[in-house]
mmCIF file of N, CA and C and ligand atoms in Angstrom:
data_model
loop_
_atom_site.group_PDB
_atom_site.id
_atom_site.type_symbol
_atom_site.label_atom_id
_atom_site.label_comp_id
_atom_site.label_asym_id
_atom_site.label_seq_id
_atom_site.Cartn_x
_atom_site.Cartn_y
_atom_site.Cartn_z
ATOM 1 N N MET A 1 -5.938 16.507 33.418
ATOM 2 C CA MET A 1 -5.522 15.395 32.629
ATOM 3 C C MET A 1 -4.158 14.873 33.085
ATOM 4 N N THR A 2 -4.014 14.528 34.341
ATOM 5 C CA THR A 2 -2.744 14.006 34.861
ATOM 6 C C THR A 2 -2.512 12.576 34.315
ATOM 7 N N ASP A 3 -3.537 11.939 33.796
ATOM 8 C CA ASP A 3 -3.307 10.573 33.270
ATOM 9 C C ASP A 3 -2.317 10.556 32.136
ATOM 10 N N ASP A 4 -2.192 11.676 31.423
ATOM 11 C CA ASP A 4 -1.318 11.691 30.273
ATOM 12 C C ASP A 4 0.180 11.449 30.758
ATOM 13 N N LEU A 5 0.492 11.829 31.960
ATOM 14 C CA LEU A 5 1.854 11.635 32.455
ATOM 15 C C LEU A 5 2.270 10.208 32.446
ATOM 16 N N THR A 6 1.339 9.351 32.765
ATOM 17 C CA THR A 6 1.679 7.926 32.923
ATOM 18 C C THR A 6 2.002 7.257 31.634
ATOM 19 N N SER A 7 1.533 7.864 30.512
ATOM 20 C CA SER A 7 1.743 7.196 29.229
ATOM 21 C C SER A 7 3.135 7.548 28.622
ATOM 22 N N LEU A 8 3.778 8.490 29.193
ATOM 23 C CA LEU A 8 5.105 8.897 28.709
ATOM 24 C C LEU A 8 6.187 8.088 29.445
ATOM 25 N N PRO A 9 7.268 7.762 28.687
ATOM 26 C CA PRO A 9 8.319 7.028 29.342
ATOM 27 C C PRO A 9 9.102 7.887 30.333
ATOM 28 N N PRO A 10 9.706 7.362 31.344
ATOM 29 C CA PRO A 10 10.469 8.140 32.314
ATOM 30 C C PRO A 10 11.773 8.583 31.652
ATOM 31 N N CYS A 11 12.323 9.620 32.278
ATOM 32 C CA CYS A 11 13.580 10.182 31.713
ATOM 33 C C CYS A 11 14.686 9.154 31.674
ATOM 34 N N PRO A 12 15.323 8.941 30.492
ATOM 35 C CA PRO A 12 16.367 7.921 30.454
ATOM 36 C C PRO A 12 17.662 8.257 31.222
ATOM 37 N N LEU A 13 17.787 9.508 31.613
ATOM 38 C CA LEU A 13 18.980 9.946 32.430
ATOM 39 C C LEU A 13 18.740 9.830 33.891
ATOM 40 N N CYS A 14 17.650 10.391 34.393
ATOM 41 C CA CYS A 14 17.425 10.463 35.853
ATOM 42 C C CYS A 14 16.224 9.695 36.332
ATOM 43 N N SER A 15 15.540 9.022 35.365
ATOM 44 C CA SER A 15 14.362 8.225 35.652
ATOM 45 C C SER A 15 13.175 9.009 36.245
ATOM 46 N N SER A 16 13.199 10.305 36.062
ATOM 47 C CA SER A 16 12.038 11.100 36.500
ATOM 48 C C SER A 16 10.815 10.718 35.742
ATOM 49 N N PRO A 17 9.695 10.467 36.524
ATOM 50 C CA PRO A 17 8.436 10.175 35.810
ATOM 51 C C PRO A 17 7.669 11.395 35.365
ATOM 52 N N TYR A 18 8.243 12.574 35.577
ATOM 53 C CA TYR A 18 7.489 13.817 35.281
ATOM 54 C C TYR A 18 7.886 14.397 33.926
ATOM 55 N N THR A 19 8.113 13.541 32.968
ATOM 56 C CA THR A 19 8.476 13.955 31.630
ATOM 57 C C THR A 19 7.216 14.572 30.946
ATOM 58 N N TYR A 20 7.433 15.411 30.021
ATOM 59 C CA TYR A 20 6.318 15.916 29.234
ATOM 60 C C TYR A 20 6.724 16.098 27.784
ATOM 61 N N GLU A 21 5.726 16.245 26.908
ATOM 62 C CA GLU A 21 6.014 16.370 25.493
ATOM 63 C C GLU A 21 6.159 17.801 25.080
ATOM 64 N N MET A 22 7.115 18.133 24.219
ATOM 65 C CA MET A 22 7.300 19.434 23.694
ATOM 66 C C MET A 22 7.520 19.268 22.177
ATOM 67 N N GLY A 23 6.439 19.399 21.454
ATOM 68 C CA GLY A 23 6.571 19.062 19.962
ATOM 69 C C GLY A 23 6.882 17.630 19.797
ATOM 70 N N ALA A 24 7.937 17.330 19.024
ATOM 71 C CA ALA A 24 8.311 15.938 18.731
ATOM 72 C C ALA A 24 9.257 15.435 19.861
ATOM 73 N N LEU A 25 9.560 16.257 20.785
ATOM 74 C CA LEU A 25 10.588 15.842 21.848
ATOM 75 C C LEU A 25 9.884 15.550 23.128
ATOM 76 N N LEU A 26 10.529 14.757 23.978
ATOM 77 C CA LEU A 26 10.155 14.551 25.368
ATOM 78 C C LEU A 26 11.158 15.387 26.177
ATOM 79 N N VAL A 27 10.672 16.006 27.228
ATOM 80 C CA VAL A 27 11.502 16.838 28.039
ATOM 81 C C VAL A 27 11.435 16.444 29.532
ATOM 82 N N CYS A 28 12.547 16.374 30.166
ATOM 83 C CA CYS A 28 12.523 16.097 31.647
ATOM 84 C C CYS A 28 12.748 17.355 32.362
ATOM 85 N N PRO A 29 11.785 17.679 33.255
ATOM 86 C CA PRO A 29 11.873 18.992 34.021
ATOM 87 C C PRO A 29 12.942 18.963 35.132
ATOM 88 N N GLU A 30 13.406 17.749 35.483
ATOM 89 C CA GLU A 30 14.287 17.654 36.639
ATOM 90 C C GLU A 30 15.777 17.777 36.197
ATOM 91 N N CYS A 31 16.136 17.221 35.078
ATOM 92 C CA CYS A 31 17.510 17.322 34.582
ATOM 93 C C CYS A 31 17.621 18.040 33.292
ATOM 94 N N ALA A 32 16.463 18.507 32.772
ATOM 95 C CA ALA A 32 16.463 19.296 31.513
ATOM 96 C C ALA A 32 16.879 18.505 30.307
ATOM 97 N N HIS A 33 16.864 17.153 30.389
ATOM 98 C CA HIS A 33 17.216 16.353 29.239
ATOM 99 C C HIS A 33 16.144 16.394 28.217
ATOM 100 N N GLU A 34 16.457 16.414 26.943
ATOM 101 C CA GLU A 34 15.477 16.367 25.850
ATOM 102 C C GLU A 34 15.841 15.206 24.928
ATOM 103 N N TRP A 35 14.826 14.440 24.519
ATOM 104 C CA TRP A 35 15.051 13.379 23.573
ATOM 105 C C TRP A 35 13.875 13.160 22.697
ATOM 106 N N SER A 36 14.124 12.385 21.650
ATOM 107 C CA SER A 36 13.008 12.123 20.708
ATOM 108 C C SER A 36 12.214 10.969 21.131
ATOM 109 N N ALA A 37 10.862 11.106 21.184
ATOM 110 C CA ALA A 37 10.014 10.067 21.537
ATOM 111 C C ALA A 37 9.815 9.051 20.433
ATOM 112 N N ASP A 38 10.222 9.418 19.256
ATOM 113 C CA ASP A 38 10.000 8.553 18.066
ATOM 114 C C ASP A 38 11.139 7.574 17.802
ATOM 115 N N ALA A 39 12.185 7.685 18.612
ATOM 116 C CA ALA A 39 13.425 6.895 18.315
ATOM 117 C C ALA A 39 13.146 5.428 18.222
ATOM 118 N N SER A 40 12.204 4.903 18.939
ATOM 119 C CA SER A 40 11.975 3.513 18.941
ATOM 120 C C SER A 40 11.004 3.046 17.794
ATOM 121 N N ASP A 41 10.356 4.008 17.225
ATOM 122 C CA ASP A 41 9.488 3.624 16.122
ATOM 123 C C ASP A 41 10.260 3.438 14.778
ATOM 124 N N ALA A 42 10.264 2.289 14.293
ATOM 125 C CA ALA A 42 10.959 2.043 13.029
ATOM 126 C C ALA A 42 10.163 2.663 11.880
ATOM 127 N N PRO A 43 10.835 3.504 11.073
ATOM 128 C CA PRO A 43 10.143 4.124 9.934
ATOM 129 C C PRO A 43 9.650 3.031 8.968
ATOM 130 N N GLU A 44 8.457 3.177 8.449
ATOM 131 C CA GLU A 44 7.854 2.104 7.633
ATOM 132 C C GLU A 44 8.585 1.974 6.288
ATOM 133 N N THR A 45 9.277 3.033 5.893
ATOM 134 C CA THR A 45 9.882 3.047 4.551
ATOM 135 C C THR A 45 11.219 2.252 4.546
ATOM 136 N N SER A 46 11.830 2.017 5.703
ATOM 137 C CA SER A 46 13.125 1.400 5.673
ATOM 138 C C SER A 46 13.130 -0.082 5.436
ATOM 139 N N GLY A 47 12.170 -0.759 6.050
ATOM 140 C CA GLY A 47 12.172 -2.230 5.947
ATOM 141 C C GLY A 47 11.731 -2.751 4.596
ATOM 142 N N GLY A 48 10.531 -2.310 4.207
ATOM 143 C CA GLY A 48 9.978 -2.775 2.920
ATOM 144 C C GLY A 48 9.264 -4.081 3.053
ATOM 145 N N SER A 49 9.340 -4.722 4.187
ATOM 146 C CA SER A 49 8.624 -5.985 4.313
ATOM 147 C C SER A 49 7.130 -5.815 4.517
ATOM 148 N N VAL A 50 6.770 -4.695 5.127
ATOM 149 C CA VAL A 50 5.329 -4.433 5.325
ATOM 150 C C VAL A 50 4.949 -3.277 4.442
ATOM 151 N N LYS A 51 4.446 -3.604 3.252
ATOM 152 C CA LYS A 51 3.995 -2.599 2.339
ATOM 153 C C LYS A 51 2.480 -2.474 2.379
ATOM 154 N N VAL A 52 2.016 -1.301 2.597
ATOM 155 C CA VAL A 52 0.566 -1.091 2.613
ATOM 156 C C VAL A 52 0.059 -0.796 1.201
ATOM 157 N N ILE A 53 -0.874 -1.645 0.763
ATOM 158 C CA ILE A 53 -1.415 -1.451 -0.524
ATOM 159 C C ILE A 53 -2.852 -0.994 -0.386
ATOM 160 N N LYS A 54 -3.207 0.108 -1.021
ATOM 161 C CA LYS A 54 -4.578 0.647 -0.887
ATOM 162 C C LYS A 54 -5.299 0.654 -2.209
ATOM 163 N N ASP A 55 -6.607 0.524 -2.129
ATOM 164 C CA ASP A 55 -7.424 0.555 -3.350
ATOM 165 C C ASP A 55 -7.620 1.992 -3.750
ATOM 166 N N ALA A 56 -8.501 2.159 -4.801
ATOM 167 C CA ALA A 56 -8.657 3.469 -5.465
ATOM 168 C C ALA A 56 -9.145 4.547 -4.484
ATOM 169 N N VAL A 57 -9.885 4.156 -3.437
ATOM 170 C CA VAL A 57 -10.370 5.157 -2.530
ATOM 171 C C VAL A 57 -9.699 5.130 -1.138
ATOM 172 N N GLY A 58 -8.574 4.403 -1.086
ATOM 173 C CA GLY A 58 -7.776 4.505 0.203
ATOM 174 C C GLY A 58 -8.031 3.459 1.228
ATOM 175 N N ASN A 59 -8.849 2.407 0.905
ATOM 176 C CA ASN A 59 -9.008 1.319 1.764
ATOM 177 C C ASN A 59 -7.734 0.432 1.732
ATOM 178 N N VAL A 60 -7.290 -0.001 2.841
ATOM 179 C CA VAL A 60 -6.134 -0.885 2.855
ATOM 180 C C VAL A 60 -6.562 -2.277 2.457
ATOM 181 N N LEU A 61 -5.876 -2.807 1.497
ATOM 182 C CA LEU A 61 -6.193 -4.198 1.024
ATOM 183 C C LEU A 61 -5.385 -5.264 1.708
ATOM 184 N N ALA A 62 -5.937 -6.454 1.701
ATOM 185 C CA ALA A 62 -5.246 -7.577 2.372
ATOM 186 C C ALA A 62 -5.500 -8.814 1.530
ATOM 187 N N ASP A 63 -4.576 -9.799 1.724
ATOM 188 C CA ASP A 63 -4.735 -11.059 1.009
ATOM 189 C C ASP A 63 -6.168 -11.642 1.319
ATOM 190 N N GLY A 64 -6.803 -12.125 0.280
ATOM 191 C CA GLY A 64 -8.080 -12.795 0.468
ATOM 192 C C GLY A 64 -9.277 -11.810 0.323
ATOM 193 N N ASP A 65 -9.000 -10.560 0.209
ATOM 194 C CA ASP A 65 -10.077 -9.558 0.027
ATOM 195 C C ASP A 65 -10.859 -9.788 -1.331
ATOM 196 N N THR A 66 -12.123 -9.323 -1.307
ATOM 197 C CA THR A 66 -12.837 -9.257 -2.526
ATOM 198 C C THR A 66 -12.923 -7.842 -2.949
ATOM 199 N N VAL A 67 -12.650 -7.578 -4.283
ATOM 200 C CA VAL A 67 -12.658 -6.270 -4.770
ATOM 201 C C VAL A 67 -13.541 -6.165 -6.042
ATOM 202 N N THR A 68 -13.937 -4.955 -6.425
ATOM 203 C CA THR A 68 -14.608 -4.753 -7.743
ATOM 204 C C THR A 68 -13.707 -3.870 -8.587
ATOM 205 N N VAL A 69 -13.731 -4.110 -9.860
ATOM 206 C CA VAL A 69 -12.996 -3.338 -10.826
ATOM 207 C C VAL A 69 -13.773 -2.004 -11.052
ATOM 208 N N ILE A 70 -13.050 -0.846 -11.005
ATOM 209 C CA ILE A 70 -13.787 0.404 -11.064
ATOM 210 C C ILE A 70 -13.743 1.035 -12.504
ATOM 211 N N LYS A 71 -13.082 0.362 -13.421
ATOM 212 C CA LYS A 71 -13.128 0.891 -14.765
ATOM 213 C C LYS A 71 -12.824 -0.236 -15.748
ATOM 214 N N ASP A 72 -13.254 -0.094 -16.957
ATOM 215 C CA ASP A 72 -12.982 -1.138 -17.974
ATOM 216 C C ASP A 72 -11.467 -1.329 -18.163
ATOM 217 N N LEU A 73 -11.041 -2.611 -18.147
ATOM 218 C CA LEU A 73 -9.620 -2.855 -18.280
ATOM 219 C C LEU A 73 -9.412 -3.726 -19.545
ATOM 220 N N LYS A 74 -8.585 -3.178 -20.430
ATOM 221 C CA LYS A 74 -8.225 -3.941 -21.596
ATOM 222 C C LYS A 74 -7.297 -5.050 -21.145
ATOM 223 N N VAL A 75 -7.504 -6.223 -21.736
ATOM 224 C CA VAL A 75 -6.650 -7.407 -21.401
ATOM 225 C C VAL A 75 -5.859 -7.779 -22.698
ATOM 226 N N LYS A 76 -4.567 -7.836 -22.493
ATOM 227 C CA LYS A 76 -3.707 -8.193 -23.571
ATOM 228 C C LYS A 76 -4.099 -9.597 -24.086
ATOM 229 N N GLY A 77 -4.308 -9.682 -25.414
ATOM 230 C CA GLY A 77 -4.625 -10.969 -26.067
ATOM 231 C C GLY A 77 -6.048 -11.397 -25.918
ATOM 232 N N SER A 78 -6.875 -10.566 -25.345
ATOM 233 C CA SER A 78 -8.277 -10.874 -25.206
ATOM 234 C C SER A 78 -9.082 -9.892 -25.969
ATOM 235 N N PRO A 79 -10.128 -10.384 -26.671
ATOM 236 C CA PRO A 79 -10.993 -9.457 -27.471
ATOM 237 C C PRO A 79 -11.923 -8.623 -26.581
ATOM 238 N N THR A 80 -12.132 -9.108 -25.365
ATOM 239 C CA THR A 80 -13.050 -8.364 -24.519
ATOM 240 C C THR A 80 -12.270 -7.752 -23.258
ATOM 241 N N ALA A 81 -12.864 -6.752 -22.770
ATOM 242 C CA ALA A 81 -12.213 -6.093 -21.610
ATOM 243 C C ALA A 81 -12.932 -6.535 -20.296
ATOM 244 N N ILE A 82 -12.183 -6.418 -19.227
ATOM 245 C CA ILE A 82 -12.785 -6.655 -17.942
ATOM 246 C C ILE A 82 -13.663 -5.447 -17.631
ATOM 247 N N LYS A 83 -14.932 -5.702 -17.379
ATOM 248 C CA LYS A 83 -15.919 -4.600 -17.270
ATOM 249 C C LYS A 83 -15.920 -4.002 -15.847
ATOM 250 N N VAL A 84 -16.326 -2.710 -15.866
ATOM 251 C CA VAL A 84 -16.571 -2.100 -14.531
ATOM 252 C C VAL A 84 -17.460 -2.895 -13.724
ATOM 253 N N GLY A 85 -17.209 -3.064 -12.408
ATOM 254 C CA GLY A 85 -18.058 -3.691 -11.503
ATOM 255 C C GLY A 85 -17.795 -5.224 -11.348
ATOM 256 N N THR A 86 -16.838 -5.700 -12.217
ATOM 257 C CA THR A 86 -16.412 -7.132 -12.131
ATOM 258 C C THR A 86 -15.955 -7.429 -10.760
ATOM 259 N N LYS A 87 -16.479 -8.449 -10.128
ATOM 260 C CA LYS A 87 -16.049 -8.838 -8.791
ATOM 261 C C LYS A 87 -14.880 -9.795 -8.905
ATOM 262 N N VAL A 88 -13.845 -9.487 -8.084
ATOM 263 C CA VAL A 88 -12.658 -10.373 -8.032
ATOM 264 C C VAL A 88 -12.473 -10.880 -6.603
ATOM 265 N N ARG A 89 -12.537 -12.125 -6.422
ATOM 266 C CA ARG A 89 -12.495 -12.736 -5.086
ATOM 267 C C ARG A 89 -11.098 -13.282 -4.782
ATOM 268 N N GLY A 90 -10.719 -13.191 -3.536
ATOM 269 C CA GLY A 90 -9.457 -13.844 -3.074
ATOM 270 C C GLY A 90 -8.230 -13.263 -3.718
ATOM 271 N N ILE A 91 -8.105 -11.940 -3.613
ATOM 272 C CA ILE A 91 -6.904 -11.325 -4.216
ATOM 273 C C ILE A 91 -5.647 -11.683 -3.375
ATOM 274 N N ARG A 92 -4.493 -11.581 -4.032
ATOM 275 C CA ARG A 92 -3.270 -11.777 -3.323
ATOM 276 C C ARG A 92 -2.386 -10.573 -3.591
ATOM 277 N N LEU A 93 -1.813 -10.049 -2.545
ATOM 278 C CA LEU A 93 -0.959 -8.823 -2.726
ATOM 279 C C LEU A 93 0.410 -9.276 -3.075
ATOM 280 N N ILE A 94 0.958 -8.667 -4.106
ATOM 281 C CA ILE A 94 2.280 -9.023 -4.608
ATOM 282 C C ILE A 94 3.163 -7.798 -4.899
ATOM 283 N N GLU A 95 4.383 -8.075 -5.195
ATOM 284 C CA GLU A 95 5.191 -6.946 -5.757
ATOM 285 C C GLU A 95 5.437 -7.281 -7.217
ATOM 286 N N GLY A 96 4.479 -6.855 -8.001
ATOM 287 C CA GLY A 96 4.502 -7.218 -9.389
ATOM 288 C C GLY A 96 5.279 -6.309 -10.309
ATOM 289 N N VAL A 97 5.116 -6.442 -11.571
ATOM 290 C CA VAL A 97 5.808 -5.588 -12.527
ATOM 291 C C VAL A 97 5.120 -4.214 -12.573
ATOM 292 N N GLY A 98 5.866 -3.131 -12.600
ATOM 293 C CA GLY A 98 5.346 -1.775 -12.642
ATOM 294 C C GLY A 98 4.505 -1.514 -11.454
ATOM 295 N N ASP A 99 3.242 -1.016 -11.679
ATOM 296 C CA ASP A 99 2.375 -0.686 -10.606
ATOM 297 C C ASP A 99 1.512 -1.908 -10.182
ATOM 298 N N HIS A 100 1.695 -3.020 -10.826
ATOM 299 C CA HIS A 100 0.802 -4.150 -10.550
ATOM 300 C C HIS A 100 1.096 -4.730 -9.192
ATOM 301 N N ASP A 101 0.152 -4.675 -8.296
ATOM 302 C CA ASP A 101 0.438 -5.159 -6.947
ATOM 303 C C ASP A 101 -0.650 -6.136 -6.475
ATOM 304 N N ILE A 102 -1.515 -6.562 -7.356
ATOM 305 C CA ILE A 102 -2.554 -7.567 -6.964
ATOM 306 C C ILE A 102 -2.460 -8.728 -7.903
ATOM 307 N N ASP A 103 -2.368 -9.915 -7.428
ATOM 308 C CA ASP A 103 -2.505 -11.143 -8.208
ATOM 309 C C ASP A 103 -3.800 -11.743 -7.905
ATOM 310 N N CYS A 104 -4.546 -12.088 -9.024
ATOM 311 C CA CYS A 104 -5.879 -12.559 -8.779
ATOM 312 C C CYS A 104 -6.406 -13.406 -9.948
ATOM 313 N N LYS A 105 -7.466 -14.009 -9.747
ATOM 314 C CA LYS A 105 -8.106 -14.757 -10.871
ATOM 315 C C LYS A 105 -9.428 -14.100 -11.197
ATOM 316 N N VAL A 106 -9.587 -13.657 -12.444
ATOM 317 C CA VAL A 106 -10.796 -13.037 -12.889
ATOM 318 C C VAL A 106 -11.613 -14.004 -13.669
ATOM 319 N N ASP A 107 -12.911 -14.120 -13.249
ATOM 320 C CA ASP A 107 -13.788 -15.037 -13.966
ATOM 321 C C ASP A 107 -13.784 -14.749 -15.470
ATOM 322 N N GLY A 108 -13.583 -15.743 -16.257
ATOM 323 C CA GLY A 108 -13.600 -15.580 -17.709
ATOM 324 C C GLY A 108 -12.263 -15.127 -18.312
ATOM 325 N N PHE A 109 -11.362 -14.738 -17.487
ATOM 326 C CA PHE A 109 -10.085 -14.257 -18.019
ATOM 327 C C PHE A 109 -8.896 -15.027 -17.405
ATOM 328 N N GLY A 110 -9.067 -15.562 -16.205
ATOM 329 C CA GLY A 110 -7.981 -16.313 -15.643
ATOM 330 C C GLY A 110 -7.046 -15.533 -14.756
ATOM 331 N N GLN A 111 -5.906 -16.138 -14.442
ATOM 332 C CA GLN A 111 -4.988 -15.494 -13.535
ATOM 333 C C GLN A 111 -4.354 -14.285 -14.153
ATOM 334 N N MET A 112 -4.289 -13.217 -13.443
ATOM 335 C CA MET A 112 -3.645 -11.978 -13.937
ATOM 336 C C MET A 112 -3.248 -11.044 -12.805
ATOM 337 N N GLN A 113 -2.561 -10.049 -13.120
ATOM 338 C CA GLN A 113 -2.111 -9.035 -12.184
ATOM 339 C C GLN A 113 -2.872 -7.733 -12.470
ATOM 340 N N LEU A 114 -3.316 -7.116 -11.400
ATOM 341 C CA LEU A 114 -4.028 -5.831 -11.538
ATOM 342 C C LEU A 114 -3.322 -4.724 -10.714
ATOM 343 N N LYS A 115 -3.639 -3.502 -11.004
ATOM 344 C CA LYS A 115 -3.132 -2.403 -10.145
ATOM 345 C C LYS A 115 -4.164 -2.102 -9.085
ATOM 346 N N SER A 116 -3.705 -1.902 -7.896
ATOM 347 C CA SER A 116 -4.625 -1.598 -6.831
ATOM 348 C C SER A 116 -5.407 -0.314 -7.043
ATOM 349 N N SER A 117 -4.887 0.513 -7.958
ATOM 350 C CA SER A 117 -5.557 1.794 -8.208
ATOM 351 C C SER A 117 -6.831 1.680 -9.063
ATOM 352 N N VAL A 118 -7.086 0.472 -9.589
ATOM 353 C CA VAL A 118 -8.285 0.299 -10.432
ATOM 354 C C VAL A 118 -9.329 -0.602 -9.811
ATOM 355 N N VAL A 119 -9.150 -0.866 -8.513
ATOM 356 C CA VAL A 119 -10.137 -1.729 -7.802
ATOM 357 C C VAL A 119 -10.639 -0.996 -6.533
ATOM 358 N N LYS A 120 -11.732 -1.523 -6.036
ATOM 359 C CA LYS A 120 -12.333 -0.983 -4.810
ATOM 360 C C LYS A 120 -12.685 -2.150 -3.945
ATOM 361 N N LYS A 121 -12.404 -2.104 -2.699
ATOM 362 C CA LYS A 121 -12.683 -3.169 -1.786
ATOM 363 C C LYS A 121 -14.189 -3.195 -1.546
ATOM 364 N N VAL A 122 -14.717 -4.452 -1.490
ATOM 365 C CA VAL A 122 -16.130 -4.654 -1.346
ATOM 366 C C VAL A 122 -16.543 -4.632 0.140
HETATM 367 ZN ZN1 ZN B 1 15.868 13.690 33.719
#
């Protein structure tokens, strides 16, 4: 499996192409330099601009997705609840109040915010 060598970056000190991985570190056999291969990967938690929102079963949701409600949801000010299986089209991901991270329009109820934990992607 010598192909693996080509996918690793060369040593930043001596430019040796014969670097290899040792755990989370990259190691140069020629000058014995060790460095972290992850240094260039920005941690997802630091920026906050790209927030992954997942549905109840772990599917990643995106703007415009269609989802179904997986449990009855009481609606404030409405005598009826949103029923299990209600289809919601064209969701929009938001940073809402509390755990509410979906903005959508539910037939018969109008515009509202839902939690991604109570929906499932269709
Ligand atoms: Zn080196």
